[in-house]
């Protein structure tokens, strides 16, 4: 028996099509709460983009042209990925970490990773969780 998803991509309409690409949920013991993330491709009359929606945080929008420019810059710097959209960086008081990473191969976007590390009950970092999915290649 599978556990239901805590957040879903929107339902397609006649004018906008949605395709789920990835899903991740994680538990923060300090807050006694679940975080859920769904990534989906959105196709409309203007083109396509990838979006990440979150149950507890802001998400992100990945427009193909912006990702192409950022990936080229990251590739030129020898970076394997760059972070885009909402982030939550760990501090001395809060170990949570949330990043939306765009992986780069040969100066082009190749995959998106949702990386999440929440906290155990004593506030220490829990085991990281992530989901990675391929950057869409078909432009409709």
mmCIF file with all atom_site columns, N, CA and C in Angstrom, residues 51-109:
data_model
loop_
_atom_site.group_PDB
_atom_site.id
_atom_site.type_symbol
_atom_site.label_atom_id
_atom_site.label_alt_id
_atom_site.label_comp_id
_atom_site.label_asym_id
_atom_site.label_entity_id
_atom_site.label_seq_id
_atom_site.pdbx_PDB_ins_code
_atom_site.Cartn_x
_atom_site.Cartn_y
_atom_site.Cartn_z
_atom_site.occupancy
_atom_site.B_iso_or_equiv
_atom_site.pdbx_formal_charge
_atom_site.auth_seq_id
_atom_site.auth_comp_id
_atom_site.auth_asym_id
_atom_site.auth_atom_id
_atom_site.pdbx_PDB_model_num
ATOM 1   N N  . UNK A 1 51  ? 7.995  23.951 -12.723 1.00 0.00 ? 51  UNK A N  1
ATOM 2   C CA . UNK A 1 51  ? 7.669  24.603 -11.455 1.00 0.00 ? 51  UNK A CA 1
ATOM 3   C C  . UNK A 1 51  ? 7.840  23.596 -10.319 1.00 0.00 ? 51  UNK A C  1
ATOM 4   N N  . UNK A 1 52  ? 8.236  24.108 -9.159  1.00 0.00 ? 52  UNK A N  1
ATOM 5   C CA . UNK A 1 52  ? 8.215  23.315 -7.933  1.00 0.00 ? 52  UNK A CA 1
ATOM 6   C C  . UNK A 1 52  ? 7.254  24.008 -6.989  1.00 0.00 ? 52  UNK A C  1
ATOM 7   N N  . UNK A 1 53  ? 6.318  23.254 -6.485  1.00 0.00 ? 53  UNK A N  1
ATOM 8   C CA . UNK A 1 53  ? 5.345  23.729 -5.504  1.00 0.00 ? 53  UNK A CA 1
ATOM 9   C C  . UNK A 1 53  ? 5.669  23.044 -4.182  1.00 0.00 ? 53  UNK A C  1
ATOM 10  N N  . UNK A 1 54  ? 5.530  23.801 -3.088  1.00 0.00 ? 54  UNK A N  1
ATOM 11  C CA . UNK A 1 54  ? 5.852  23.283 -1.762  1.00 0.00 ? 54  UNK A CA 1
ATOM 12  C C  . UNK A 1 54  ? 4.682  23.489 -0.818  1.00 0.00 ? 54  UNK A C  1
ATOM 13  N N  . UNK A 1 55  ? 4.535  22.572 0.120   1.00 0.00 ? 55  UNK A N  1
ATOM 14  C CA . UNK A 1 55  ? 3.457  22.689 1.107   1.00 0.00 ? 55  UNK A CA 1
ATOM 15  C C  . UNK A 1 55  ? 3.789  23.659 2.232   1.00 0.00 ? 55  UNK A C  1
ATOM 16  N N  . UNK A 1 56  ? 5.079  23.918 2.490   1.00 0.00 ? 56  UNK A N  1
ATOM 17  C CA . UNK A 1 56  ? 5.472  24.732 3.645   1.00 0.00 ? 56  UNK A CA 1
ATOM 18  C C  . UNK A 1 56  ? 6.356  25.932 3.305   1.00 0.00 ? 56  UNK A C  1
ATOM 19  N N  . UNK A 1 57  ? 6.840  26.015 2.076   1.00 0.00 ? 57  UNK A N  1
ATOM 20  C CA . UNK A 1 57  ? 7.778  27.073 1.705   1.00 0.00 ? 57  UNK A CA 1
ATOM 21  C C  . UNK A 1 57  ? 7.383  27.636 0.354   1.00 0.00 ? 57  UNK A C  1
ATOM 22  N N  . UNK A 1 58  ? 8.106  28.640 -0.086  1.00 0.00 ? 58  UNK A N  1
ATOM 23  C CA . UNK A 1 58  ? 7.959  29.105 -1.460  1.00 0.00 ? 58  UNK A CA 1
ATOM 24  C C  . UNK A 1 58  ? 8.540  28.044 -2.394  1.00 0.00 ? 58  UNK A C  1
ATOM 25  N N  . UNK A 1 59  ? 8.209  28.135 -3.642  1.00 0.00 ? 59  UNK A N  1
ATOM 26  C CA . UNK A 1 59  ? 8.703  27.169 -4.618  1.00 0.00 ? 59  UNK A CA 1
ATOM 27  C C  . UNK A 1 59  ? 9.677  27.814 -5.581  1.00 0.00 ? 59  UNK A C  1
ATOM 28  N N  . UNK A 1 60  ? 9.579  27.429 -6.845  1.00 0.00 ? 60  UNK A N  1
ATOM 29  C CA . UNK A 1 60  ? 10.480 27.964 -7.860  1.00 0.00 ? 60  UNK A CA 1
ATOM 30  C C  . UNK A 1 60  ? 9.876  27.774 -9.237  1.00 0.00 ? 60  UNK A C  1
ATOM 31  N N  . UNK A 1 61  ? 10.299 28.637 -10.157 1.00 0.00 ? 61  UNK A N  1
ATOM 32  C CA . UNK A 1 61  ? 9.922  28.533 -11.567 1.00 0.00 ? 61  UNK A CA 1
ATOM 33  C C  . UNK A 1 61  ? 11.216 28.477 -12.369 1.00 0.00 ? 61  UNK A C  1
ATOM 34  N N  . UNK A 1 62  ? 11.310 27.503 -13.252 1.00 0.00 ? 62  UNK A N  1
ATOM 35  C CA . UNK A 1 62  ? 12.507 27.281 -14.064 1.00 0.00 ? 62  UNK A CA 1
ATOM 36  C C  . UNK A 1 62  ? 12.136 27.516 -15.533 1.00 0.00 ? 62  UNK A C  1
ATOM 37  N N  . UNK A 1 63  ? 12.369 28.731 -16.011 1.00 0.00 ? 63  UNK A N  1
ATOM 38  C CA . UNK A 1 63  ? 12.118 29.069 -17.419 1.00 0.00 ? 63  UNK A CA 1
ATOM 39  C C  . UNK A 1 63  ? 13.295 28.582 -18.261 1.00 0.00 ? 63  UNK A C  1
ATOM 40  N N  . UNK A 1 64  ? 13.042 27.933 -19.397 1.00 0.00 ? 64  UNK A N  1
ATOM 41  C CA . UNK A 1 64  ? 14.135 27.371 -20.195 1.00 0.00 ? 64  UNK A CA 1
ATOM 42  C C  . UNK A 1 64  ? 15.231 28.370 -20.557 1.00 0.00 ? 64  UNK A C  1
ATOM 43  N N  . UNK A 1 65  ? 14.880 29.582 -20.984 1.00 0.00 ? 65  UNK A N  1
ATOM 44  C CA . UNK A 1 65  ? 15.908 30.552 -21.376 1.00 0.00 ? 65  UNK A CA 1
ATOM 45  C C  . UNK A 1 65  ? 16.783 30.960 -20.194 1.00 0.00 ? 65  UNK A C  1
ATOM 46  N N  . UNK A 1 66  ? 16.181 31.223 -19.047 1.00 0.00 ? 66  UNK A N  1
ATOM 47  C CA . UNK A 1 66  ? 16.951 31.607 -17.859 1.00 0.00 ? 66  UNK A CA 1
ATOM 48  C C  . UNK A 1 66  ? 17.862 30.462 -17.412 1.00 0.00 ? 66  UNK A C  1
ATOM 49  N N  . UNK A 1 67  ? 17.374 29.230 -17.496 1.00 0.00 ? 67  UNK A N  1
ATOM 50  C CA . UNK A 1 67  ? 18.183 28.073 -17.088 1.00 0.00 ? 67  UNK A CA 1
ATOM 51  C C  . UNK A 1 67  ? 19.355 27.867 -18.035 1.00 0.00 ? 67  UNK A C  1
ATOM 52  N N  . UNK A 1 68  ? 19.133 28.120 -19.322 1.00 0.00 ? 68  UNK A N  1
ATOM 53  C CA . UNK A 1 68  ? 20.205 27.973 -20.305 1.00 0.00 ? 68  UNK A CA 1
ATOM 54  C C  . UNK A 1 68  ? 21.346 28.957 -19.990 1.00 0.00 ? 68  UNK A C  1
ATOM 55  N N  . UNK A 1 69  ? 20.999 30.206 -19.670 1.00 0.00 ? 69  UNK A N  1
ATOM 56  C CA . UNK A 1 69  ? 22.004 31.223 -19.354 1.00 0.00 ? 69  UNK A CA 1
ATOM 57  C C  . UNK A 1 69  ? 22.750 30.872 -18.066 1.00 0.00 ? 69  UNK A C  1
ATOM 58  N N  . UNK A 1 70  ? 22.014 30.492 -17.025 1.00 0.00 ? 70  UNK A N  1
ATOM 59  C CA . UNK A 1 70  ? 22.639 30.152 -15.747 1.00 0.00 ? 70  UNK A CA 1
ATOM 60  C C  . UNK A 1 70  ? 23.495 28.891 -15.858 1.00 0.00 ? 70  UNK A C  1
ATOM 61  N N  . UNK A 1 71  ? 23.026 27.909 -16.627 1.00 0.00 ? 71  UNK A N  1
ATOM 62  C CA . UNK A 1 71  ? 23.788 26.665 -16.795 1.00 0.00 ? 71  UNK A CA 1
ATOM 63  C C  . UNK A 1 71  ? 25.098 26.925 -17.536 1.00 0.00 ? 71  UNK A C  1
ATOM 64  N N  . UNK A 1 72  ? 25.048 27.788 -18.533 1.00 0.00 ? 72  UNK A N  1
ATOM 65  C CA . UNK A 1 72  ? 26.270 28.113 -19.273 1.00 0.00 ? 72  UNK A CA 1
ATOM 66  C C  . UNK A 1 72  ? 27.289 28.766 -18.336 1.00 0.00 ? 72  UNK A C  1
ATOM 67  N N  . UNK A 1 73  ? 26.820 29.703 -17.496 1.00 0.00 ? 73  UNK A N  1
ATOM 68  C CA . UNK A 1 73  ? 27.718 30.375 -16.547 1.00 0.00 ? 73  UNK A CA 1
ATOM 69  C C  . UNK A 1 73  ? 28.274 29.385 -15.524 1.00 0.00 ? 73  UNK A C  1
ATOM 70  N N  . UNK A 1 74  ? 27.423 28.514 -14.996 1.00 0.00 ? 74  UNK A N  1
ATOM 71  C CA . UNK A 1 74  ? 27.886 27.514 -14.018 1.00 0.00 ? 74  UNK A CA 1
ATOM 72  C C  . UNK A 1 74  ? 28.897 26.571 -14.659 1.00 0.00 ? 74  UNK A C  1
ATOM 73  N N  . UNK A 1 75  ? 28.621 26.139 -15.890 1.00 0.00 ? 75  UNK A N  1
ATOM 74  C CA . UNK A 1 75  ? 29.540 25.253 -16.593 1.00 0.00 ? 75  UNK A CA 1
ATOM 75  C C  . UNK A 1 75  ? 30.887 25.906 -16.831 1.00 0.00 ? 75  UNK A C  1
ATOM 76  N N  . UNK A 1 76  ? 30.876 27.196 -17.177 1.00 0.00 ? 76  UNK A N  1
ATOM 77  C CA . UNK A 1 76  ? 32.128 27.918 -17.420 1.00 0.00 ? 76  UNK A CA 1
ATOM 78  C C  . UNK A 1 76  ? 32.957 28.027 -16.144 1.00 0.00 ? 76  UNK A C  1
ATOM 79  N N  . UNK A 1 77  ? 32.287 28.013 -14.993 1.00 0.00 ? 77  UNK A N  1
ATOM 80  C CA . UNK A 1 77  ? 32.977 28.087 -13.706 1.00 0.00 ? 77  UNK A CA 1
ATOM 81  C C  . UNK A 1 77  ? 33.319 26.707 -13.154 1.00 0.00 ? 77  UNK A C  1
ATOM 82  N N  . UNK A 1 78  ? 32.966 25.648 -13.888 1.00 0.00 ? 78  UNK A N  1
ATOM 83  C CA . UNK A 1 78  ? 33.263 24.286 -13.452 1.00 0.00 ? 78  UNK A CA 1
ATOM 84  C C  . UNK A 1 78  ? 32.343 23.778 -12.356 1.00 0.00 ? 78  UNK A C  1
ATOM 85  N N  . UNK A 1 79  ? 31.204 24.430 -12.171 1.00 0.00 ? 79  UNK A N  1
ATOM 86  C CA . UNK A 1 79  ? 30.270 24.014 -11.126 1.00 0.00 ? 79  UNK A CA 1
ATOM 87  C C  . UNK A 1 79  ? 29.356 22.901 -11.652 1.00 0.00 ? 79  UNK A C  1
ATOM 88  N N  . UNK A 1 80  ? 29.105 21.869 -10.840 1.00 0.00 ? 80  UNK A N  1
ATOM 89  C CA . UNK A 1 80  ? 28.240 20.780 -11.290 1.00 0.00 ? 80  UNK A CA 1
ATOM 90  C C  . UNK A 1 80  ? 26.758 21.133 -11.231 1.00 0.00 ? 80  UNK A C  1
ATOM 91  N N  . UNK A 1 81  ? 26.402 22.166 -10.469 1.00 0.00 ? 81  UNK A N  1
ATOM 92  C CA . UNK A 1 81  ? 25.004 22.609 -10.377 1.00 0.00 ? 81  UNK A CA 1
ATOM 93  C C  . UNK A 1 81  ? 24.961 24.035 -9.858  1.00 0.00 ? 81  UNK A C  1
ATOM 94  N N  . UNK A 1 82  ? 23.783 24.660 -9.998  1.00 0.00 ? 82  UNK A N  1
ATOM 95  C CA . UNK A 1 82  ? 23.532 25.938 -9.361  1.00 0.00 ? 82  UNK A CA 1
ATOM 96  C C  . UNK A 1 82  ? 22.184 25.850 -8.650  1.00 0.00 ? 82  UNK A C  1
ATOM 97  N N  . UNK A 1 83  ? 22.006 26.682 -7.647  1.00 0.00 ? 83  UNK A N  1
ATOM 98  C CA . UNK A 1 83  ? 20.778 26.684 -6.850  1.00 0.00 ? 83  UNK A CA 1
ATOM 99  C C  . UNK A 1 83  ? 19.859 27.771 -7.398  1.00 0.00 ? 83  UNK A C  1
ATOM 100 N N  . UNK A 1 84  ? 18.554 27.442 -7.506  1.00 0.00 ? 84  UNK A N  1
ATOM 101 C CA . UNK A 1 84  ? 17.584 28.373 -8.091  1.00 0.00 ? 84  UNK A CA 1
ATOM 102 C C  . UNK A 1 84  ? 16.325 28.411 -7.228  1.00 0.00 ? 84  UNK A C  1
ATOM 103 N N  . UNK A 1 85  ? 15.722 29.581 -7.129  1.00 0.00 ? 85  UNK A N  1
ATOM 104 C CA . UNK A 1 85  ? 14.454 29.714 -6.406  1.00 0.00 ? 85  UNK A CA 1
ATOM 105 C C  . UNK A 1 85  ? 14.662 29.757 -4.901  1.00 0.00 ? 85  UNK A C  1
ATOM 106 N N  . UNK A 1 86  ? 13.666 29.319 -4.182  1.00 0.00 ? 86  UNK A N  1
ATOM 107 C CA . UNK A 1 86  ? 13.671 29.359 -2.718  1.00 0.00 ? 86  UNK A CA 1
ATOM 108 C C  . UNK A 1 86  ? 14.801 28.505 -2.153  1.00 0.00 ? 86  UNK A C  1
ATOM 109 N N  . UNK A 1 87  ? 15.485 29.018 -1.126  1.00 0.00 ? 87  UNK A N  1
ATOM 110 C CA . UNK A 1 87  ? 16.471 28.220 -0.395  1.00 0.00 ? 87  UNK A CA 1
ATOM 111 C C  . UNK A 1 87  ? 16.314 28.474 1.094   1.00 0.00 ? 87  UNK A C  1
ATOM 112 N N  . UNK A 1 88  ? 16.692 27.485 1.868   1.00 0.00 ? 88  UNK A N  1
ATOM 113 C CA . UNK A 1 88  ? 16.756 27.607 3.325   1.00 0.00 ? 88  UNK A CA 1
ATOM 114 C C  . UNK A 1 88  ? 18.112 27.065 3.719   1.00 0.00 ? 88  UNK A C  1
ATOM 115 N N  . UNK A 1 89  ? 18.990 27.955 4.117   1.00 0.00 ? 89  UNK A N  1
ATOM 116 C CA . UNK A 1 89  ? 20.353 27.568 4.470   1.00 0.00 ? 89  UNK A CA 1
ATOM 117 C C  . UNK A 1 89  ? 20.459 27.270 5.964   1.00 0.00 ? 89  UNK A C  1
ATOM 118 N N  . UNK A 1 90  ? 21.208 26.245 6.348   1.00 0.00 ? 90  UNK A N  1
ATOM 119 C CA . UNK A 1 90  ? 21.374 25.929 7.768   1.00 0.00 ? 90  UNK A CA 1
ATOM 120 C C  . UNK A 1 90  ? 22.144 27.028 8.503   1.00 0.00 ? 90  UNK A C  1
ATOM 121 N N  . UNK A 1 91  ? 21.776 27.224 9.754   1.00 0.00 ? 91  UNK A N  1
ATOM 122 C CA . UNK A 1 91  ? 22.473 28.171 10.631  1.00 0.00 ? 91  UNK A CA 1
ATOM 123 C C  . UNK A 1 91  ? 22.840 27.441 11.918  1.00 0.00 ? 91  UNK A C  1
ATOM 124 N N  . UNK A 1 92  ? 23.517 28.133 12.816  1.00 0.00 ? 92  UNK A N  1
ATOM 125 C CA . UNK A 1 92  ? 23.881 27.542 14.108  1.00 0.00 ? 92  UNK A CA 1
ATOM 126 C C  . UNK A 1 92  ? 22.635 27.172 14.915  1.00 0.00 ? 92  UNK A C  1
ATOM 127 N N  . UNK A 1 93  ? 21.544 27.891 14.713  1.00 0.00 ? 93  UNK A N  1
ATOM 128 C CA . UNK A 1 93  ? 20.311 27.659 15.477  1.00 0.00 ? 93  UNK A CA 1
ATOM 129 C C  . UNK A 1 93  ? 19.290 26.775 14.773  1.00 0.00 ? 93  UNK A C  1
ATOM 130 N N  . UNK A 1 94  ? 19.465 26.554 13.472  1.00 0.00 ? 94  UNK A N  1
ATOM 131 C CA . UNK A 1 94  ? 18.464 25.815 12.703  1.00 0.00 ? 94  UNK A CA 1
ATOM 132 C C  . UNK A 1 94  ? 19.161 25.024 11.602  1.00 0.00 ? 94  UNK A C  1
ATOM 133 N N  . UNK A 1 95  ? 19.160 23.692 11.720  1.00 0.00 ? 95  UNK A N  1
ATOM 134 C CA . UNK A 1 95  ? 19.900 22.820 10.801  1.00 0.00 ? 95  UNK A CA 1
ATOM 135 C C  . UNK A 1 95  ? 19.179 22.544 9.483   1.00 0.00 ? 95  UNK A C  1
ATOM 136 N N  . UNK A 1 96  ? 17.959 23.048 9.315   1.00 0.00 ? 96  UNK A N  1
ATOM 137 C CA . UNK A 1 96  ? 17.220 22.751 8.078   1.00 0.00 ? 96  UNK A CA 1
ATOM 138 C C  . UNK A 1 96  ? 17.946 23.292 6.846   1.00 0.00 ? 96  UNK A C  1
ATOM 139 N N  . UNK A 1 97  ? 17.867 22.528 5.762   1.00 0.00 ? 97  UNK A N  1
ATOM 140 C CA . UNK A 1 97  ? 18.441 22.944 4.480   1.00 0.00 ? 97  UNK A CA 1
ATOM 141 C C  . UNK A 1 97  ? 17.507 22.503 3.374   1.00 0.00 ? 97  UNK A C  1
ATOM 142 N N  . UNK A 1 98  ? 17.133 23.454 2.526   1.00 0.00 ? 98  UNK A N  1
ATOM 143 C CA . UNK A 1 98  ? 16.267 23.173 1.378   1.00 0.00 ? 98  UNK A CA 1
ATOM 144 C C  . UNK A 1 98  ? 16.879 23.877 0.174   1.00 0.00 ? 98  UNK A C  1
ATOM 145 N N  . UNK A 1 99  ? 17.121 23.134 -0.900  1.00 0.00 ? 99  UNK A N  1
ATOM 146 C CA . UNK A 1 99  ? 17.676 23.704 -2.122  1.00 0.00 ? 99  UNK A CA 1
ATOM 147 C C  . UNK A 1 99  ? 17.038 23.060 -3.341  1.00 0.00 ? 99  UNK A C  1
ATOM 148 N N  . UNK A 1 100 ? 16.821 23.878 -4.367  1.00 0.00 ? 100 UNK A N  1
ATOM 149 C CA . UNK A 1 100 ? 16.412 23.394 -5.676  1.00 0.00 ? 100 UNK A CA 1
ATOM 150 C C  . UNK A 1 100 ? 17.632 23.567 -6.575  1.00 0.00 ? 100 UNK A C  1
ATOM 151 N N  . UNK A 1 101 ? 18.263 22.449 -6.939  1.00 0.00 ? 101 UNK A N  1
ATOM 152 C CA . UNK A 1 101 ? 19.529 22.458 -7.670  1.00 0.00 ? 101 UNK A CA 1
ATOM 153 C C  . UNK A 1 101 ? 19.298 22.103 -9.135  1.00 0.00 ? 101 UNK A C  1
ATOM 154 N N  . UNK A 1 102 ? 19.886 22.900 -10.017 1.00 0.00 ? 102 UNK A N  1
ATOM 155 C CA . UNK A 1 102 ? 19.852 22.597 -11.446 1.00 0.00 ? 102 UNK A CA 1
ATOM 156 C C  . UNK A 1 102 ? 21.228 22.046 -11.797 1.00 0.00 ? 102 UNK A C  1
ATOM 157 N N  . UNK A 1 103 ? 21.274 20.770 -12.143 1.00 0.00 ? 103 UNK A N  1
ATOM 158 C CA . UNK A 1 103 ? 22.534 20.121 -12.500 1.00 0.00 ? 103 UNK A CA 1
ATOM 159 C C  . UNK A 1 103 ? 22.901 20.474 -13.942 1.00 0.00 ? 103 UNK A C  1
ATOM 160 N N  . UNK A 1 104 ? 24.204 20.598 -14.174 1.00 0.00 ? 104 UNK A N  1
ATOM 161 C CA . UNK A 1 104 ? 24.724 21.093 -15.444 1.00 0.00 ? 104 UNK A CA 1
ATOM 162 C C  . UNK A 1 104 ? 25.666 20.061 -16.051 1.00 0.00 ? 104 UNK A C  1
ATOM 163 N N  . UNK A 1 105 ? 25.493 19.804 -17.340 1.00 0.00 ? 105 UNK A N  1
ATOM 164 C CA . UNK A 1 105 ? 26.413 18.961 -18.105 1.00 0.00 ? 105 UNK A CA 1
ATOM 165 C C  . UNK A 1 105 ? 26.730 19.703 -19.394 1.00 0.00 ? 105 UNK A C  1
ATOM 166 N N  . UNK A 1 106 ? 28.011 19.919 -19.651 1.00 0.00 ? 106 UNK A N  1
ATOM 167 C CA . UNK A 1 106 ? 28.467 20.629 -20.857 1.00 0.00 ? 106 UNK A CA 1
ATOM 168 C C  . UNK A 1 106 ? 27.788 21.992 -21.017 1.00 0.00 ? 106 UNK A C  1
ATOM 169 N N  . UNK A 1 107 ? 27.613 22.710 -19.918 1.00 0.00 ? 107 UNK A N  1
ATOM 170 C CA . UNK A 1 107 ? 27.055 24.048 -19.965 1.00 0.00 ? 107 UNK A CA 1
ATOM 171 C C  . UNK A 1 107 ? 25.564 24.137 -20.227 1.00 0.00 ? 107 UNK A C  1
ATOM 172 N N  . UNK A 1 108 ? 24.855 23.012 -20.058 1.00 0.00 ? 108 UNK A N  1
ATOM 173 C CA . UNK A 1 108 ? 23.403 22.995 -20.287 1.00 0.00 ? 108 UNK A CA 1
ATOM 174 C C  . UNK A 1 108 ? 22.710 22.327 -19.100 1.00 0.00 ? 108 UNK A C  1
ATOM 175 N N  . UNK A 1 109 ? 21.464 22.730 -18.813 1.00 0.00 ? 109 UNK A N  1
ATOM 176 C CA . UNK A 1 109 ? 20.742 22.063 -17.722 1.00 0.00 ? 109 UNK A CA 1
ATOM 177 C C  . UNK A 1 109 ? 20.505 20.592 -18.071 1.00 0.00 ? 109 UNK A C  1
#
